[in-house]
Short mmCIF file of C-alpha atoms and ligand atoms in Angstrom, two decimals:
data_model
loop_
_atom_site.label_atom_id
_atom_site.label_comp_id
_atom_site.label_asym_id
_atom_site.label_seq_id
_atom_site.Cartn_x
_atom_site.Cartn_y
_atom_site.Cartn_z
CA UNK A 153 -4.16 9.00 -87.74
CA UNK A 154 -0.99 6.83 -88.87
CA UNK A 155 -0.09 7.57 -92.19
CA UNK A 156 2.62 6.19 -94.51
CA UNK A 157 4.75 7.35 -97.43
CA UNK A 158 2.89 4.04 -99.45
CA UNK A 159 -0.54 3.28 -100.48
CA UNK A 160 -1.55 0.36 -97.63
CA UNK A 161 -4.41 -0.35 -99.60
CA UNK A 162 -3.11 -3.50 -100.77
CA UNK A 163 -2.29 -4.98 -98.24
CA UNK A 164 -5.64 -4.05 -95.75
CA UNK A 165 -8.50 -5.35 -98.59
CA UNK A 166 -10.28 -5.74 -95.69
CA UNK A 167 -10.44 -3.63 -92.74
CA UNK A 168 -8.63 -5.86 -90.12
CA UNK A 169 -6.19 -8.01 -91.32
CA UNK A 170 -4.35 -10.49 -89.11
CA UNK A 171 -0.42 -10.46 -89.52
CA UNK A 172 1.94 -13.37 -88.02
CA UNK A 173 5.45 -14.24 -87.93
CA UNK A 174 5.87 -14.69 -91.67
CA UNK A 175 4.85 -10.12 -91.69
CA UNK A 176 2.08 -10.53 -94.33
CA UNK A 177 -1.39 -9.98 -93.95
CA UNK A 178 -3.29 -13.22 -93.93
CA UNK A 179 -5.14 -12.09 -97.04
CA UNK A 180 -2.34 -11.35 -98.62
CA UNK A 181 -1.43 -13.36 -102.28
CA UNK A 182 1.55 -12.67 -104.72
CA UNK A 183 4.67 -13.36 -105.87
CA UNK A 184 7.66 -13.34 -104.42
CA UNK A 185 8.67 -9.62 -105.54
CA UNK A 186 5.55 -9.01 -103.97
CA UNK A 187 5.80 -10.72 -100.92
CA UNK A 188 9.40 -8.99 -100.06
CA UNK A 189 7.66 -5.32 -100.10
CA UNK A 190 4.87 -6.17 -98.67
CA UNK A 191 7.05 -7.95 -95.54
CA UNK A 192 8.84 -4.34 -95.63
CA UNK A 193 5.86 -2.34 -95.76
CA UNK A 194 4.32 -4.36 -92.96
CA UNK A 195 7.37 -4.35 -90.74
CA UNK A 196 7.38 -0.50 -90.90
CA UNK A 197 3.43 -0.30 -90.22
CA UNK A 198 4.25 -2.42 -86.89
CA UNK A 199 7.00 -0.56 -85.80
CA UNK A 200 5.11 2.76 -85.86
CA UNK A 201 2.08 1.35 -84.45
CA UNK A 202 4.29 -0.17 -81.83
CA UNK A 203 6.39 2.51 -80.93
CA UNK A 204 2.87 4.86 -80.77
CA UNK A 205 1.57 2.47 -78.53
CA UNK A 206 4.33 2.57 -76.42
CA UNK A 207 4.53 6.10 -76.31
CA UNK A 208 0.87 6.17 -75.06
CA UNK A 209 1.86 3.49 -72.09
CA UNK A 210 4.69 5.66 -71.42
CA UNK A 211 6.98 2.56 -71.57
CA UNK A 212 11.09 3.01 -72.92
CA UNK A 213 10.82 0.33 -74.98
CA UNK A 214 7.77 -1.12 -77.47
CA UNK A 215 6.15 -4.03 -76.69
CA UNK A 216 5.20 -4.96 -80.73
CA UNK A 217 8.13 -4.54 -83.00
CA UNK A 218 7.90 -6.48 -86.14
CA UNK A 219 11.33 -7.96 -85.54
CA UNK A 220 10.28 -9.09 -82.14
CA UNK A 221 6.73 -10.54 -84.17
CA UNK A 222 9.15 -12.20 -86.65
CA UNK A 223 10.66 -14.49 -83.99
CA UNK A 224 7.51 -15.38 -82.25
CA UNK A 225 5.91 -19.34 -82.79
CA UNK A 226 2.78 -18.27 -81.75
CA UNK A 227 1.83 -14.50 -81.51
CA UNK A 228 -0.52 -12.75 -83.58
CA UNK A 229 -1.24 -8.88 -84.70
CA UNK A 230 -4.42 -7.50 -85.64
CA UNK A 231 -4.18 -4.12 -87.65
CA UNK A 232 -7.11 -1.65 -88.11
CA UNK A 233 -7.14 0.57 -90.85
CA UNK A 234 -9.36 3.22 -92.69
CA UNK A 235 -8.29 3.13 -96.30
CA UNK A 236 -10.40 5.82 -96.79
CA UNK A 237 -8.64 8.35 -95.13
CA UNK A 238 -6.28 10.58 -97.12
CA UNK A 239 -4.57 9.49 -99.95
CA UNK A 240 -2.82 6.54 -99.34
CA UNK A 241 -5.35 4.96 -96.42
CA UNK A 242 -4.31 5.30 -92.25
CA UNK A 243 -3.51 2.54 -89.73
CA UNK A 244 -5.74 3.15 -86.77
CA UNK A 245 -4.69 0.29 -84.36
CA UNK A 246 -3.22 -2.58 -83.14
CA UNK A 247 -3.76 -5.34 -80.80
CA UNK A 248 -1.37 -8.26 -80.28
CA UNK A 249 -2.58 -11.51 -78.60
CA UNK A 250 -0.29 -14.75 -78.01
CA UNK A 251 -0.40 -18.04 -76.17
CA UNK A 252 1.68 -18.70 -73.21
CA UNK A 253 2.68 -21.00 -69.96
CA UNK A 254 2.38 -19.32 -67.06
CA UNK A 255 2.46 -20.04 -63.42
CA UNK A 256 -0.86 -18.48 -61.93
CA UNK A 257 -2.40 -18.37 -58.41
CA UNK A 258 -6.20 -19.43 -58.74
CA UNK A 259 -8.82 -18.03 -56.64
CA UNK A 260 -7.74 -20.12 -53.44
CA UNK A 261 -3.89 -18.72 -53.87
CA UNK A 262 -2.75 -22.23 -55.42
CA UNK A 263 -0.29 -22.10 -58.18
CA UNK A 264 -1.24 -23.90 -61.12
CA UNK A 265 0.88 -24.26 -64.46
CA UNK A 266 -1.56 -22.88 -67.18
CA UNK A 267 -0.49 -24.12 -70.77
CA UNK A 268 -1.11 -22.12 -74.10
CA UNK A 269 -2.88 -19.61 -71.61
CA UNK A 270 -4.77 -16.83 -73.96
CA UNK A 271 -2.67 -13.47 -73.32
CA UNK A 272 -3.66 -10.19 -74.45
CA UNK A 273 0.08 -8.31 -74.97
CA UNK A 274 -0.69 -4.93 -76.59
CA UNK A 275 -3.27 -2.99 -77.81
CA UNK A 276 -3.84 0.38 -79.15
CA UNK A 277 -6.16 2.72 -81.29
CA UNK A 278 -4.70 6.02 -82.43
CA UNK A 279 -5.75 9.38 -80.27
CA UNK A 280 -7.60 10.77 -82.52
CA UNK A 281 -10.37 7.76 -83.30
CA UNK A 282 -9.82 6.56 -79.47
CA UNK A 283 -13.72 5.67 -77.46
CA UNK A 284 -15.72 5.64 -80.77
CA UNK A 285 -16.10 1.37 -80.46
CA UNK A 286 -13.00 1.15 -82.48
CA UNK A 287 -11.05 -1.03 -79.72
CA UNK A 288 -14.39 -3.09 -79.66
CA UNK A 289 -14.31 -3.61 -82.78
CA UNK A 290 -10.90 -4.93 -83.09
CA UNK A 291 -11.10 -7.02 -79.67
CA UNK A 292 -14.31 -8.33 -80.94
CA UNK A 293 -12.71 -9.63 -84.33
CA UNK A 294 -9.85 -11.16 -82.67
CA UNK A 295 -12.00 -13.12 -79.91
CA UNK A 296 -13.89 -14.49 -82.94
CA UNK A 297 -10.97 -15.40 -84.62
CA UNK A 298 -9.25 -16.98 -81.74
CA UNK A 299 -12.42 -18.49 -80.37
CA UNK A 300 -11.19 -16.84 -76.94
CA UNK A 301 -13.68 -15.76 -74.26
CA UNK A 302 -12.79 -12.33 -72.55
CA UNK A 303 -13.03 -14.06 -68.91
CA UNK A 304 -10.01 -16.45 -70.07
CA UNK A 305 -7.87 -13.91 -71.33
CA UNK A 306 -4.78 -13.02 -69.34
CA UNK A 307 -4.07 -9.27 -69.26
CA UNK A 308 -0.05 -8.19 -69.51
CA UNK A 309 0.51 -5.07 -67.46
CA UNK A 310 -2.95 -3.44 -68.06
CA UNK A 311 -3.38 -0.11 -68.36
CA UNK A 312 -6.11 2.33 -66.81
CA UNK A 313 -7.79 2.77 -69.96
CA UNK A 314 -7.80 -1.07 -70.61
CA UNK A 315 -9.00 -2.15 -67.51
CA UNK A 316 -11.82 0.43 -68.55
CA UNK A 317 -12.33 -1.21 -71.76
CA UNK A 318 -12.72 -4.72 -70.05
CA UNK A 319 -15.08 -3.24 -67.28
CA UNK A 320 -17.17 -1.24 -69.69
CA UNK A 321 -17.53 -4.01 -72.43
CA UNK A 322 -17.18 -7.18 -70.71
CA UNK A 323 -18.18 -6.60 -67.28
CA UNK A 324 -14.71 -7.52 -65.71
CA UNK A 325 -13.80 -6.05 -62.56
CA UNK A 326 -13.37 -8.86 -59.75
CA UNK A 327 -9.10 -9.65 -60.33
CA UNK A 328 -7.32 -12.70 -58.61
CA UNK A 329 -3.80 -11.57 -57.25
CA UNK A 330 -0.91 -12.87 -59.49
CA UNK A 331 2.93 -12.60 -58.39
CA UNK A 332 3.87 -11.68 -62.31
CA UNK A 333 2.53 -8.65 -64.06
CA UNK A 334 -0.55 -10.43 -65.48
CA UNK A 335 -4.14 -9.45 -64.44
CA UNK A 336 -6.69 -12.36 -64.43
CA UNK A 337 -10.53 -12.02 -63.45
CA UNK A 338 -12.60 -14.34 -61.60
CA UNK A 339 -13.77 -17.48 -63.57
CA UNK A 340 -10.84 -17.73 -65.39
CA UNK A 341 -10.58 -21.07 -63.93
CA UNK A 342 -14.11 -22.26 -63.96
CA UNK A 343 -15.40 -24.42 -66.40
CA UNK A 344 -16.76 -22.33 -69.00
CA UNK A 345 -20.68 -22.08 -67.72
CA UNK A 346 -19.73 -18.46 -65.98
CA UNK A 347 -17.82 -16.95 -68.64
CA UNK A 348 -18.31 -13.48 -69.89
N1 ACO B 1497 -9.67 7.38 -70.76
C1 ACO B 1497 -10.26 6.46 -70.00
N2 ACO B 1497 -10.83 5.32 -70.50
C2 ACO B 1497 -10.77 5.13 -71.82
C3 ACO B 1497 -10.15 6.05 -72.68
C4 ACO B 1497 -9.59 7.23 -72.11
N3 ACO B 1497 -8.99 8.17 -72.84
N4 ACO B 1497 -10.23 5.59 -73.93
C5 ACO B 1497 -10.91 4.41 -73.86
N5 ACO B 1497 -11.22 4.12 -72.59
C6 ACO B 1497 -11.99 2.95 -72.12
C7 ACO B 1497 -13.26 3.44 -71.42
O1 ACO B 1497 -13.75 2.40 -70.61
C8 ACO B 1497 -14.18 3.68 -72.59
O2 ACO B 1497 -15.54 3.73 -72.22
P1 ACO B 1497 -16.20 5.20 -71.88
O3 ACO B 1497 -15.87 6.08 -73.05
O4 ACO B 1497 -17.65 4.91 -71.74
O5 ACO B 1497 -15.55 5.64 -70.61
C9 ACO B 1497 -13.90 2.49 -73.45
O6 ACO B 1497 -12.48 2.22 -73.28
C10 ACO B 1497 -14.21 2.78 -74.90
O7 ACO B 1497 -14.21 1.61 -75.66
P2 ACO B 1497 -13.75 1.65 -77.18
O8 ACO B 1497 -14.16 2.94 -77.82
O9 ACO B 1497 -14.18 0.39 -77.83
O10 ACO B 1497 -12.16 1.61 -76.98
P3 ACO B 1497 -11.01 2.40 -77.76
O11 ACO B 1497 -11.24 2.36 -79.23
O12 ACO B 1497 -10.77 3.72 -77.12
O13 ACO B 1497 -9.74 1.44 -77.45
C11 ACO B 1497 -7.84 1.25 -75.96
C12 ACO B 1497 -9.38 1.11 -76.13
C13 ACO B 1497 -7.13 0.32 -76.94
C14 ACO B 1497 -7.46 0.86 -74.52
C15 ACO B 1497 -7.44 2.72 -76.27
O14 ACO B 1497 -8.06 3.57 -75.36
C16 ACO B 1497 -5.95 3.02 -76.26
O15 ACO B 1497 -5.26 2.81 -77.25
N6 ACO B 1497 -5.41 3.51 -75.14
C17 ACO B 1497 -4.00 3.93 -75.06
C18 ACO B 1497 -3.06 2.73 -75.08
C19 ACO B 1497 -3.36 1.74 -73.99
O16 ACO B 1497 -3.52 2.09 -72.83
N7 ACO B 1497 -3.40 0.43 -74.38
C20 ACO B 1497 -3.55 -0.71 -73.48
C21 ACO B 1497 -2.20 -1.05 -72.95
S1 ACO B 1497 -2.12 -2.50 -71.90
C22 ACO B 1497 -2.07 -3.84 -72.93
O17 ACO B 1497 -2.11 -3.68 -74.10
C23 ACO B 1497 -1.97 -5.24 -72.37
#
């Protein structure tokens, strides 16, 4: 459980909120005075989140750091929290999603320039509150949100547990070999009347 020295309640008065380049929950409404501690408060949330996540992917260096989010035209971060728990409320997870152009093989080993391709970059749910539907739930919100389809989604650098996630909930299994280090299932390129 991710806890903080501040209440988060304010800024998660819902249970997911969806944070962007300007590091303020979408729901979020005040002043100005308001605005500059709630851009601090949220910039420390993502960097612990991050650097947790990155600690579970064994990687040297985070993936999600709210400097990296505050340069970004066109990433997003979705933040689940449980502001019932303990005093002040806990962050439970993250999961970061972006469009980008990439160069991909398709299933005949053609490469084929993809624009504004969906891209799943990072995602994690604490230890303790990991395989209780908690990733679903947050995947779930943010394919709603985006109006993406799981079978269009590009994967960065999967791990185990994620390709578990997209097996168990989504049926994903069949890959198509890429050169770069994203993981793409069969009928990415179709139509839409196969998806998942
Ligand atoms: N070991 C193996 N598979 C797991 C594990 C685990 N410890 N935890 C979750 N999974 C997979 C399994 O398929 C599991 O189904 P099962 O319990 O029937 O085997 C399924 O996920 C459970 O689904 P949820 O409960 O909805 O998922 P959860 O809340 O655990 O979130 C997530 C999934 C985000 C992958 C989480 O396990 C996690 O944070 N893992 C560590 C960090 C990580 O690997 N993140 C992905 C990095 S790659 C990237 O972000 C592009």
């Amino acid at each position: 459980m991710v806890e903080f020295r501040f209440d988060i309640r304010p800024l998660f008065t819902q249970p997911i909120v969806k944070v962007t380049s300007n590091l303020l929950p979408h729901t979020f409404r005040g002043d100005r005075r308001q605005c500059l501690d709630a851009t601090s408060k949220m910039s420390e949330i993502i960097d612990r989140l991050g650097q947790l996540s990155a600690n579970a992917q064994k990687l040297n260096t985070p993936v999600t750091t709210a400097q990296r989010l505050r340069m970004s035209e066109n990433q997003t971060i979705y933040l689940l929290a449980d502001i019932n728990q303990g005093n002040n409320g806990a962050v439970i997870g993250l999961l970061k999603v972006g469009t980008k152009d990439l160069y991909l093989f398709d299933e005949t080993g053609q490469t084929r320039k993809v624009e504004n391709t969906p891209c799943i970059l990072d995602f994690y749910i604490h230890e303790s509150r990991q395989r209780a539907g908690l990733g679903k739930d947050l995947f779930e919100t943010m394919l709603a949100d985006e109006k993406w389809t799981p079978i269009k989604c590009s994967v960065d650098r999967p791990s185990e547990k994620l390709l578990g996630f997209l097996k168990k909930h989504y049926g994903l299994v069949r890959t198509i070999p890429q050169a770069n280090n994203f993981v793409l299932y069969e009928g990415f390129f179709d139509d839409g009347s196969s998806s998942a």
